[in-house]
PDB file of C-alpha atoms and ligand atoms in Angstrom:
ATOM      1  CA  UNK A   1      22.236  59.857 101.507  1.00  0.00           C
ATOM      2  CA  UNK A   2      22.857  63.099  98.381  1.00  0.00           C
ATOM      3  CA  UNK A   3      25.743  65.182  98.441  1.00  0.00           C
ATOM      4  CA  UNK A   4      24.807  69.077  96.703  1.00  0.00           C
ATOM      5  CA  UNK A   5      28.254  70.420  95.436  1.00  0.00           C
ATOM      6  CA  UNK A   6      27.789  74.201  95.497  1.00  0.00           C
ATOM      7  CA  UNK A   7      29.988  76.505  93.664  1.00  0.00           C
ATOM      8  CA  UNK A   8      33.103  77.388  95.762  1.00  0.00           C
ATOM      9  CA  UNK A   9      33.386  73.913  96.623  1.00  0.00           C
ATOM     10  CA  UNK A  10      32.635  71.890  93.242  1.00  0.00           C
ATOM     11  CA  UNK A  11      35.773  69.473  93.478  1.00  0.00           C
ATOM     12  CA  UNK A  12      35.646  68.159  97.712  1.00  0.00           C
ATOM     13  CA  UNK A  13      31.953  67.594  96.653  1.00  0.00           C
ATOM     14  CA  UNK A  14      31.991  65.471  94.114  1.00  0.00           C
ATOM     15  CA  UNK A  15      35.170  63.520  96.099  1.00  0.00           C
ATOM     16  CA  UNK A  16      32.902  63.603  99.532  1.00  0.00           C
ATOM     17  CA  UNK A  17      29.863  62.125  97.184  1.00  0.00           C
ATOM     18  CA  UNK A  18      32.779  58.956  96.178  1.00  0.00           C
ATOM     19  CA  UNK A  19      34.465  59.254  99.780  1.00  0.00           C
ATOM     20  CA  UNK A  20      30.693  58.390 100.831  1.00  0.00           C
ATOM     21  CA  UNK A  21      28.996  56.129  98.355  1.00  0.00           C
ATOM     22  CA  UNK A  22      25.907  57.610  97.220  1.00  0.00           C
ATOM     23  CA  UNK A  23      25.474  60.136  94.280  1.00  0.00           C
ATOM     24  CA  UNK A  24      26.059  63.709  93.349  1.00  0.00           C
ATOM     25  CA  UNK A  25      24.162  66.628  92.812  1.00  0.00           C
ATOM     26  CA  UNK A  26      24.805  69.679  91.330  1.00  0.00           C
ATOM     27  CA  UNK A  27      22.297  72.024  91.476  1.00  0.00           C
ATOM     28  CA  UNK A  28      20.973  74.902  88.960  1.00  0.00           C
ATOM     29  CA  UNK A  29      22.871  78.013  89.472  1.00  0.00           C
ATOM     30  CA  UNK A  30      21.912  81.112  88.192  1.00  0.00           C
ATOM     31  CA  UNK A  31      23.168  85.018  87.808  1.00  0.00           C
ATOM     32  CA  UNK A  32      19.820  87.359  87.665  1.00  0.00           C
ATOM     33  CA  UNK A  33      20.570  90.781  85.419  1.00  0.00           C
ATOM     34  CA  UNK A  34      21.075  92.115  88.632  1.00  0.00           C
ATOM     35  CA  UNK A  35      23.433  89.815  90.097  1.00  0.00           C
ATOM     36  CA  UNK A  36      21.186  88.277  92.464  1.00  0.00           C
ATOM     37  CA  UNK A  37      21.418  84.737  92.610  1.00  0.00           C
ATOM     38  CA  UNK A  38      19.104  82.145  91.516  1.00  0.00           C
ATOM     39  CA  UNK A  39      19.005  78.156  93.131  1.00  0.00           C
ATOM     40  CA  UNK A  40      17.311  75.196  92.144  1.00  0.00           C
ATOM     41  CA  UNK A  41      17.581  71.500  93.674  1.00  0.00           C
ATOM     42  CA  UNK A  42      16.775  69.624  89.644  1.00  0.00           C
ATOM     43  CA  UNK A  43      16.124  66.292  91.730  1.00  0.00           C
ATOM     44  CA  UNK A  44      13.674  64.305  93.913  1.00  0.00           C
ATOM     45  CA  UNK A  45      15.627  64.550  97.593  1.00  0.00           C
ATOM     46  CA  UNK A  46      12.139  63.496  99.548  1.00  0.00           C
ATOM     47  CA  UNK A  47      13.268  62.115 103.324  1.00  0.00           C
ATOM     48  CA  UNK A  48      16.641  61.548 102.437  1.00  0.00           C
ATOM     49  CA  UNK A  49      19.876  62.287 104.337  1.00  0.00           C
ATOM     50  CA  UNK A  50      21.362  65.527 102.292  1.00  0.00           C
ATOM     51  CA  UNK A  51      24.265  67.186 102.379  1.00  0.00           C
ATOM     52  CA  UNK A  52      25.329  70.729 101.608  1.00  0.00           C
ATOM     53  CA  UNK A  53      29.288  71.291 100.677  1.00  0.00           C
ATOM     54  CA  UNK A  54      29.958  75.223  99.760  1.00  0.00           C
ATOM     55  CA  UNK A  55      32.843  76.554 101.592  1.00  0.00           C
ATOM     56  CA  UNK A  56      32.301  80.160 102.364  1.00  0.00           C
ATOM     57  CA  UNK A  57      35.637  81.869 100.717  1.00  0.00           C
ATOM     58  CA  UNK A  58      35.805  85.013  98.517  1.00  0.00           C
ATOM     59  CA  UNK A  59      33.924  85.976  97.608  1.00  0.00           C
ATOM     60  CA  UNK A  60      32.845  85.157 100.620  1.00  0.00           C
ATOM     61  CA  UNK A  61      29.318  87.232 100.672  1.00  0.00           C
ATOM     62  CA  UNK A  62      27.803  85.671  97.494  1.00  0.00           C
ATOM     63  CA  UNK A  63      29.252  82.536  97.979  1.00  0.00           C
ATOM     64  CA  UNK A  64      27.346  82.300 101.693  1.00  0.00           C
ATOM     65  CA  UNK A  65      23.740  83.235 100.735  1.00  0.00           C
ATOM     66  CA  UNK A  66      24.503  80.645  97.981  1.00  0.00           C
ATOM     67  CA  UNK A  67      25.001  78.732 100.587  1.00  0.00           C
ATOM     68  CA  UNK A  68      21.686  79.680 102.340  1.00  0.00           C
ATOM     69  CA  UNK A  69      19.411  79.561  99.579  1.00  0.00           C
ATOM     70  CA  UNK A  70      20.865  76.058  99.226  1.00  0.00           C
ATOM     71  CA  UNK A  71      20.403  74.676 102.240  1.00  0.00           C
ATOM     72  CA  UNK A  72      17.053  76.180 102.787  1.00  0.00           C
ATOM     73  CA  UNK A  73      15.353  74.768  99.082  1.00  0.00           C
ATOM     74  CA  UNK A  74      17.086  71.713 100.161  1.00  0.00           C
ATOM     75  CA  UNK A  75      15.040  70.806 102.997  1.00  0.00           C
ATOM     76  CA  UNK A  76      11.466  72.544 101.049  1.00  0.00           C
ATOM     77  CA  UNK A  77      12.252  70.351  98.742  1.00  0.00           C
ATOM     78  CA  UNK A  78      11.554  67.759 101.170  1.00  0.00           C
ATOM     79  CA  UNK A  79      14.688  66.428 102.207  1.00  0.00           C
ATOM     80  CA  UNK A  80      14.375  64.595 106.029  1.00  0.00           C
ATOM     81  CA  UNK A  81      17.836  65.984 107.298  1.00  0.00           C
ATOM     82  CA  UNK A  82      19.955  69.032 106.057  1.00  0.00           C
ATOM     83  CA  UNK A  83      23.881  68.773 106.637  1.00  0.00           C
ATOM     84  CA  UNK A  84      25.546  71.479 105.624  1.00  0.00           C
ATOM     85  CA  UNK A  85      29.098  71.319 104.993  1.00  0.00           C
ATOM     86  CA  UNK A  86      31.737  74.427 105.233  1.00  0.00           C
ATOM     87  CA  UNK A  87      34.601  73.805 104.517  1.00  0.00           C
ATOM     88  CA  UNK A  88      36.447  76.990 105.461  1.00  0.00           C
ATOM     89  CA  UNK A  89      33.839  78.916 107.580  1.00  0.00           C
ATOM     90  CA  UNK A  90      34.424  82.381 105.990  1.00  0.00           C
ATOM     91  CA  UNK A  91      34.452  86.048 108.361  1.00  0.00           C
ATOM     92  CA  UNK A  92      35.607  83.311 111.902  1.00  0.00           C
ATOM     93  CA  UNK A  93      38.601  86.390 111.983  1.00  0.00           C
ATOM     94  CA  UNK A  94      36.036  89.014 112.810  1.00  0.00           C
ATOM     95  CA  UNK A  95      34.794  86.504 115.688  1.00  0.00           C
ATOM     96  CA  UNK A  96      34.704  89.385 118.076  1.00  0.00           C
ATOM     97  CA  UNK A  97      33.987  92.794 119.137  1.00  0.00           C
ATOM     98  CA  UNK A  98      37.902  95.168 118.539  1.00  0.00           C
ATOM     99  CA  UNK A  99      35.949  98.393 118.334  1.00  0.00           C
ATOM    100  CA  UNK A 100      32.430  99.617 119.761  1.00  0.00           C
ATOM    101  CA  UNK A 101      29.835  99.568 117.319  1.00  0.00           C
ATOM    102  CA  UNK A 102      32.091  96.680 115.511  1.00  0.00           C
ATOM    103  CA  UNK A 103      29.567  93.820 114.015  1.00  0.00           C
ATOM    104  CA  UNK A 104      30.791  90.252 115.560  1.00  0.00           C
ATOM    105  CA  UNK A 105      30.605  89.029 112.057  1.00  0.00           C
ATOM    106  CA  UNK A 106      30.939  84.723 112.531  1.00  0.00           C
ATOM    107  CA  UNK A 107      28.069  85.510 114.954  1.00  0.00           C
ATOM    108  CA  UNK A 108      25.342  86.297 111.825  1.00  0.00           C
ATOM    109  CA  UNK A 109      27.174  84.110 109.703  1.00  0.00           C
ATOM    110  CA  UNK A 110      26.030  81.089 111.532  1.00  0.00           C
ATOM    111  CA  UNK A 111      22.742  82.962 112.175  1.00  0.00           C
ATOM    112  CA  UNK A 112      21.911  82.391 108.580  1.00  0.00           C
ATOM    113  CA  UNK A 113      23.048  78.781 108.136  1.00  0.00           C
ATOM    114  CA  UNK A 114      21.393  77.840 110.640  1.00  0.00           C
ATOM    115  CA  UNK A 115      18.218  79.357 110.282  1.00  0.00           C
ATOM    116  CA  UNK A 116      18.625  77.729 106.550  1.00  0.00           C
ATOM    117  CA  UNK A 117      16.240  75.163 108.106  1.00  0.00           C
ATOM    118  CA  UNK A 118      19.771  73.052 108.716  1.00  0.00           C
ATOM    119  CA  UNK A 119      19.589  70.222 111.281  1.00  0.00           C
ATOM    120  CA  UNK A 120      23.638  70.118 111.789  1.00  0.00           C
ATOM    121  CA  UNK A 121      26.697  72.020 110.262  1.00  0.00           C
ATOM    122  CA  UNK A 122      31.046  70.764 109.613  1.00  0.00           C
ATOM    123  CA  UNK A 123      33.264  72.632 109.134  1.00  0.00           C
ATOM    124  CA  UNK A 124      37.611  72.107 109.174  1.00  0.00           C
ATOM    125  CA  UNK A 125      39.797  73.697 111.236  1.00  0.00           C
ATOM    126  CA  UNK A 126      37.818  76.732 111.719  1.00  0.00           C
ATOM    127  CA  UNK A 127      39.634  80.340 112.635  1.00  0.00           C
ATOM    128  CA  UNK A 128      39.097  79.552 116.622  1.00  0.00           C
ATOM    129  CA  UNK A 129      37.620  76.760 118.354  1.00  0.00           C
ATOM    130  CA  UNK A 130      35.288  78.379 120.575  1.00  0.00           C
ATOM    131  CA  UNK A 131      33.176  79.826 117.237  1.00  0.00           C
ATOM    132  CA  UNK A 132      30.688  76.683 116.998  1.00  0.00           C
ATOM    133  CA  UNK A 133      29.442  77.494 120.003  1.00  0.00           C
ATOM    134  CA  UNK A 134      27.038  79.651 118.534  1.00  0.00           C
ATOM    135  CA  UNK A 135      24.637  77.418 116.804  1.00  0.00           C
ATOM    136  CA  UNK A 136      22.101  76.121 118.237  1.00  0.00           C
ATOM    137  CA  UNK A 137      22.190  72.614 116.189  1.00  0.00           C
ATOM    138  CA  UNK A 138      25.198  70.463 116.410  1.00  0.00           C
ATOM    139  CA  UNK A 139      27.443  71.348 115.095  1.00  0.00           C
ATOM    140  CA  UNK A 140      31.550  70.211 114.620  1.00  0.00           C
ATOM    141  CA  UNK A 141      34.895  71.416 113.672  1.00  0.00           C
ATOM    142  CA  UNK A 142      36.617  68.265 112.393  1.00  0.00           C
ATOM    143  CA  UNK A 143      40.676  69.008 112.582  1.00  0.00           C
ATOM    144  CA  UNK A 144      43.034  67.850 109.239  1.00  0.00           C
ATOM    145  CA  UNK A 145      45.820  68.800 110.683  1.00  0.00           C
ATOM    146  CA  UNK A 146      47.563  65.010 111.023  1.00  0.00           C
ATOM    147  CA  UNK A 147      46.473  64.670 107.149  1.00  0.00           C
ATOM    148  CA  UNK A 148      49.081  67.629 106.376  1.00  0.00           C
ATOM    149  CA  UNK A 149      52.123  64.863 108.639  1.00  0.00           C
ATOM    150  CA  UNK A 150      50.560  62.282 106.673  1.00  0.00           C
ATOM    151  CA  UNK A 151      51.761  64.111 103.440  1.00  0.00           C
ATOM    152  CA  UNK A 152      54.740  65.115 104.685  1.00  0.00           C
ATOM    153  CA  UNK A 153      57.130  61.896 103.704  1.00  0.00           C
ATOM    154  CA  UNK A 154      56.168  62.772 100.533  1.00  0.00           C
ATOM    155  CA  UNK A 155      58.603  65.631 100.800  1.00  0.00           C
ATOM    156  CA  UNK A 156      61.989  63.928 101.652  1.00  0.00           C
ATOM    157  CA  UNK A 157      62.208  66.467 104.389  1.00  0.00           C
ATOM    158  CA  UNK A 158      66.199  66.030 106.815  1.00  0.00           C
ATOM    159  CA  UNK A 159      65.970  66.731 110.160  1.00  0.00           C
ATOM    160  CA  UNK A 160      62.682  68.268 110.208  1.00  0.00           C
ATOM    161  CA  UNK A 161      61.122  70.698 112.418  1.00  0.00           C
ATOM    162  CA  UNK A 162      57.233  71.351 112.316  1.00  0.00           C
ATOM    163  CA  UNK A 163      56.915  75.813 113.220  1.00  0.00           C
ATOM    164  CA  UNK A 164      54.263  77.917 114.202  1.00  0.00           C
ATOM    165  CA  UNK A 165      53.923  80.668 112.965  1.00  0.00           C
ATOM    166  CA  UNK A 166      52.964  82.251 116.148  1.00  0.00           C
ATOM    167  CA  UNK A 167      51.787  80.836 119.858  1.00  0.00           C
ATOM    168  CA  UNK A 168      48.753  80.226 118.425  1.00  0.00           C
ATOM    169  CA  UNK A 169      49.732  77.910 116.004  1.00  0.00           C
ATOM    170  CA  UNK A 170      52.043  75.885 118.227  1.00  0.00           C
ATOM    171  CA  UNK A 171      48.874  73.595 118.639  1.00  0.00           C
ATOM    172  CA  UNK A 172      48.561  72.422 115.289  1.00  0.00           C
ATOM    173  CA  UNK A 173      52.049  72.292 114.888  1.00  0.00           C
ATOM    174  CA  UNK A 174      52.050  69.097 117.990  1.00  0.00           C
ATOM    175  CA  UNK A 175      49.000  68.046 115.570  1.00  0.00           C
ATOM    176  CA  UNK A 176      51.158  67.833 112.298  1.00  0.00           C
ATOM    177  CA  UNK A 177      53.868  66.886 113.378  1.00  0.00           C
ATOM    178  CA  UNK A 178      53.143  63.624 115.762  1.00  0.00           C
ATOM    179  CA  UNK A 179      52.756  62.050 112.028  1.00  0.00           C
ATOM    180  CA  UNK A 180      56.105  62.009 111.267  1.00  0.00           C
ATOM    181  CA  UNK A 181      57.500  61.499 114.957  1.00  0.00           C
ATOM    182  CA  UNK A 182      59.549  65.457 114.484  1.00  0.00           C
ATOM    183  CA  UNK A 183      60.128  67.767 116.104  1.00  0.00           C
ATOM    184  CA  UNK A 184      58.177  70.860 116.736  1.00  0.00           C
ATOM    185  CA  UNK A 185      58.015  74.419 118.524  1.00  0.00           C
ATOM    186  CA  UNK A 186      57.253  78.373 117.142  1.00  0.00           C
ATOM    187  CA  UNK A 187      58.094  81.119 116.354  1.00  0.00           C
ATOM    188  CA  UNK A 188      58.422  83.720 119.305  1.00  0.00           C
ATOM    189  CA  UNK A 189      59.257  87.608 119.407  1.00  0.00           C
ATOM    190  CA  UNK A 190      60.828  89.366 122.312  1.00  0.00           C
ATOM    191  CA  UNK A 191      61.665  92.489 123.218  1.00  0.00           C
ATOM    192  CA  UNK A 192      64.842  93.488 123.646  1.00  0.00           C
ATOM    193  CA  UNK A 193      64.138  97.317 123.949  1.00  0.00           C
ATOM    194  CA  UNK A 194      61.293  98.949 123.165  1.00  0.00           C
ATOM    195  CA  UNK A 195      63.222  99.626 119.176  1.00  0.00           C
ATOM    196  CA  UNK A 196      64.387  95.717 119.366  1.00  0.00           C
ATOM    197  CA  UNK A 197      62.752  92.761 118.653  1.00  0.00           C
ATOM    198  CA  UNK A 198      64.330  89.152 118.082  1.00  0.00           C
ATOM    199  CA  UNK A 199      61.695  86.574 116.951  1.00  0.00           C
ATOM    200  CA  UNK A 200      63.821  82.627 117.012  1.00  0.00           C
ATOM    201  CA  UNK A 201      61.897  79.770 117.775  1.00  0.00           C
ATOM    202  CA  UNK A 202      61.817  79.456 120.791  1.00  0.00           C
ATOM    203  CA  UNK A 203      63.054  76.181 122.310  1.00  0.00           C
ATOM    204  CA  UNK A 204      65.088  74.722 118.358  1.00  0.00           C
ATOM    205  CA  UNK A 205      67.988  75.626 116.786  1.00  0.00           C
ATOM    206  CA  UNK A 206      66.668  75.511 113.199  1.00  0.00           C
ATOM    207  CA  UNK A 207      70.185  75.213 111.510  1.00  0.00           C
ATOM    208  CA  UNK A 208      71.362  72.733 108.655  1.00  0.00           C
ATOM    209  CA  UNK A 209      67.808  71.588 108.732  1.00  0.00           C
ATOM    210  CA  UNK A 210      64.135  71.232 107.295  1.00  0.00           C
ATOM    211  CA  UNK A 211      61.234  73.556 108.619  1.00  0.00           C
ATOM    212  CA  UNK A 212      57.412  73.591 107.551  1.00  0.00           C
ATOM    213  CA  UNK A 213      55.660  76.290 109.282  1.00  0.00           C
ATOM    214  CA  UNK A 214      51.904  75.682 109.714  1.00  0.00           C
ATOM    215  CA  UNK A 215      49.034  77.832 109.883  1.00  0.00           C
ATOM    216  CA  UNK A 216      45.777  77.299 109.450  1.00  0.00           C
ATOM    217  CA  UNK A 217      45.548  80.175 107.188  1.00  0.00           C
ATOM    218  CA  UNK A 218      47.836  81.794 104.945  1.00  0.00           C
ATOM    219  CA  UNK A 219      45.966  84.816 103.651  1.00  0.00           C
ATOM    220  CA  UNK A 220      48.143  87.774 102.689  1.00  0.00           C
ATOM    221  CA  UNK A 221      51.169  85.325 103.158  1.00  0.00           C
ATOM    222  CA  UNK A 222      52.409  88.140 105.505  1.00  0.00           C
ATOM    223  CA  UNK A 223      52.544  85.916 108.645  1.00  0.00           C
ATOM    224  CA  UNK A 224      54.458  83.034 106.355  1.00  0.00           C
ATOM    225  CA  UNK A 225      56.948  85.513 104.405  1.00  0.00           C
ATOM    226  CA  UNK A 226      57.750  87.237 108.181  1.00  0.00           C
ATOM    227  CA  UNK A 227      58.455  84.073 108.805  1.00  0.00           C
ATOM    228  CA  UNK A 228      60.231  82.219 106.105  1.00  0.00           C
ATOM    229  CA  UNK A 229      63.301  85.283 106.683  1.00  0.00           C
ATOM    230  CA  UNK A 230      63.913  84.987 109.849  1.00  0.00           C
ATOM    231  CA  UNK A 231      64.663  81.307 109.192  1.00  0.00           C
ATOM    232  CA  UNK A 232      66.468  81.634 106.683  1.00  0.00           C
ATOM    233  CA  UNK A 233      68.770  83.912 108.530  1.00  0.00           C
ATOM    234  CA  UNK A 234      69.591  81.295 111.473  1.00  0.00           C
ATOM    235  CA  UNK A 235      69.893  78.351 108.186  1.00  0.00           C
ATOM    236  CA  UNK A 236      67.846  77.124 107.960  1.00  0.00           C
ATOM    237  CA  UNK A 237      67.367  74.335 105.088  1.00  0.00           C
ATOM    238  CA  UNK A 238      64.977  74.708 102.939  1.00  0.00           C
ATOM    239  CA  UNK A 239      61.730  75.672 104.479  1.00  0.00           C
ATOM    240  CA  UNK A 240      58.667  74.188 103.981  1.00  0.00           C
ATOM    241  CA  UNK A 241      54.836  76.427 104.246  1.00  0.00           C
ATOM    242  CA  UNK A 242      51.889  74.740 104.944  1.00  0.00           C
ATOM    243  CA  UNK A 243      47.895  75.354 105.836  1.00  0.00           C
ATOM    244  CA  UNK A 244      44.266  74.332 106.401  1.00  0.00           C
ATOM    245  CA  UNK A 245      42.642  76.831 104.233  1.00  0.00           C
ATOM    246  CA  UNK A 246      44.824  78.018 101.433  1.00  0.00           C
ATOM    247  CA  UNK A 247      42.954  81.418 101.121  1.00  0.00           C
ATOM    248  CA  UNK A 248      46.406  83.088  99.609  1.00  0.00           C
ATOM    249  CA  UNK A 249      45.246  86.393  98.515  1.00  0.00           C
ATOM    250  CA  UNK A 250      46.531  88.341  95.499  1.00  0.00           C
ATOM    251  CA  UNK A 251      50.044  87.981  94.662  1.00  0.00           C
ATOM    252  CA  UNK A 252      50.901  86.314  98.472  1.00  0.00           C
ATOM    253  CA  UNK A 253      51.515  82.924  96.957  1.00  0.00           C
ATOM    254  CA  UNK A 254      54.324  84.380  94.169  1.00  0.00           C
ATOM    255  CA  UNK A 255      55.497  86.909  97.683  1.00  0.00           C
ATOM    256  CA  UNK A 256      55.905  83.661  99.958  1.00  0.00           C
ATOM    257  CA  UNK A 257      57.966  81.423  96.811  1.00  0.00           C
ATOM    258  CA  UNK A 258      59.728  84.762  96.896  1.00  0.00           C
ATOM    259  CA  UNK A 259      60.249  84.871 100.777  1.00  0.00           C
ATOM    260  CA  UNK A 260      62.580  81.437 100.184  1.00  0.00           C
ATOM    261  CA  UNK A 261      59.797  79.034 100.746  1.00  0.00           C
ATOM    262  CA  UNK A 262      60.331  75.922  98.502  1.00  0.00           C
ATOM    263  CA  UNK A 263      56.021  74.237  98.209  1.00  0.00           C
ATOM    264  CA  UNK A 264      52.905  75.796  99.777  1.00  0.00           C
ATOM    265  CA  UNK A 265      50.860  73.030 100.176  1.00  0.00           C
ATOM    266  CA  UNK A 266      47.261  73.445 101.550  1.00  0.00           C
ATOM    267  CA  UNK A 267      44.070  71.439 101.207  1.00  0.00           C
ATOM    268  CA  UNK A 268      40.695  71.466  99.734  1.00  0.00           C
ATOM    269  CA  UNK A 269      38.586  73.249 101.454  1.00  0.00           C
ATOM    270  CA  UNK A 270      39.201  76.625  99.071  1.00  0.00           C
ATOM    271  CA  UNK A 271      40.431  74.691  96.065  1.00  0.00           C
ATOM    272  CA  UNK A 272      43.280  76.348  94.464  1.00  0.00           C
ATOM    273  CA  UNK A 273      46.281  75.053  92.701  1.00  0.00           C
ATOM    274  CA  UNK A 274      47.840  74.109  96.088  1.00  0.00           C
ATOM    275  CA  UNK A 275      45.516  72.390  97.281  1.00  0.00           C
ATOM    276  CA  UNK A 276      47.594  68.782  97.699  1.00  0.00           C
ATOM    277  CA  UNK A 277      45.134  67.002 100.426  1.00  0.00           C
ATOM    278  CA  UNK A 278      41.615  66.806 100.527  1.00  0.00           C
ATOM    279  CA  UNK A 279      39.950  66.672 103.383  1.00  0.00           C
ATOM    280  CA  UNK A 280      36.841  64.356 101.670  1.00  0.00           C
ATOM    281  CA  UNK A 281      38.081  61.704 103.782  1.00  0.00           C
ATOM    282  CA  UNK A 282      37.932  63.321 107.623  1.00  0.00           C
ATOM    283  CA  UNK A 283      34.102  64.379 106.280  1.00  0.00           C
ATOM    284  CA  UNK A 284      33.284  61.400 105.358  1.00  0.00           C
ATOM    285  CA  UNK A 285      34.461  59.536 108.667  1.00  0.00           C
ATOM    286  CA  UNK A 286      32.330  62.130 110.590  1.00  0.00           C
ATOM    287  CA  UNK A 287      29.218  62.370 108.745  1.00  0.00           C
ATOM    288  CA  UNK A 288      28.739  58.247 108.331  1.00  0.00           C
TER     289      UNK A 288
HETATM  290  C1  R5P B 301      46.048  84.603 112.507  1.00  0.00           C
HETATM  291  O1  R5P B 301      45.210  84.495 113.329  1.00  0.00           O
HETATM  292  C2  R5P B 301      46.056  83.371 111.517  1.00  0.00           C
HETATM  293  O2  R5P B 301      45.630  81.973 112.090  1.00  0.00           O
HETATM  294  C3  R5P B 301      46.959  83.321 110.210  1.00  0.00           C
HETATM  295  O3  R5P B 301      47.982  83.620 110.733  1.00  0.00           O
HETATM  296  C4  R5P B 301      46.433  84.767 109.344  1.00  0.00           C
HETATM  297  O4  R5P B 301      44.895  84.760 108.699  1.00  0.00           O
HETATM  298  C5  R5P B 301      47.691  84.264 108.328  1.00  0.00           C
HETATM  299  O5  R5P B 301      47.442  85.170 107.799  1.00  0.00           O
HETATM  300  P1  R5P B 301      48.556  86.772 106.997  1.00  0.00           P
HETATM  301  O6  R5P B 301      49.101  85.082 105.893  1.00  0.00           O
HETATM  302  O7  R5P B 301      47.918  87.854 105.986  1.00  0.00           O
HETATM  303  O8  R5P B 301      49.539  87.132 107.059  1.00  0.00           O
END
């Protein structure tokens, strides 16, 4: 087995190769003068099981094309089995047609990966489980939420409550909370009058407690900022934010910290300074 590192996932590919106890291949990657991408696999892979690791995070289009070139070059070079590991699966939030005429972008992303000669695909906490059903090849969605739960004792939390940022994140909050036997809940919006909306945890009182807001993705930070402000008003003691994929565009991290969040913790599906947890062990275990 060999692991090939895409340029968006160099650290994670290295960690995965170590976890699998196999060599890491660094592909040659250049830009043509007009901006096109050049890829070459510089080592023999004939008959081998080759794992290509590349998140399709920003710049999503470049990273998706690079992934597709890596997969097809690996297959053409004689690999026996080609596994795509796409730790952060870009375009996943455009998974349906919200308005007539829109592209279902994630479906096209799945087709691009599949048609590059890929034998199977692994991703981590994809935005909606059903997305992987777009693949005709075997495709697996792994969850790193328990890894976040196992990290939480490092924060010395007092009376911890794990809170989904919205109802969709309740399942995520439950998985995280299970690791430290903490209480969990989600933030619910209730409309009291046409112009009056109250947002608060569905069941639990947060006063004096340490809160961990959980989401799959933090992008602009808007969801977390809103949640943190509400929790602070309700006298939460300390507020943390945890996510799998730290998309964190522009000044998102600064806005989140300015809203009173003590720390943001995330995984290395996207390489960012908040990526304190590695998903390499769960990917290695699934591929072995
Ligand atoms: C939405 O469905 C996702 O689960 C996240 O809540 C969302 O992507 C977060 O985005 P933002 O950080 O821009 O509020």
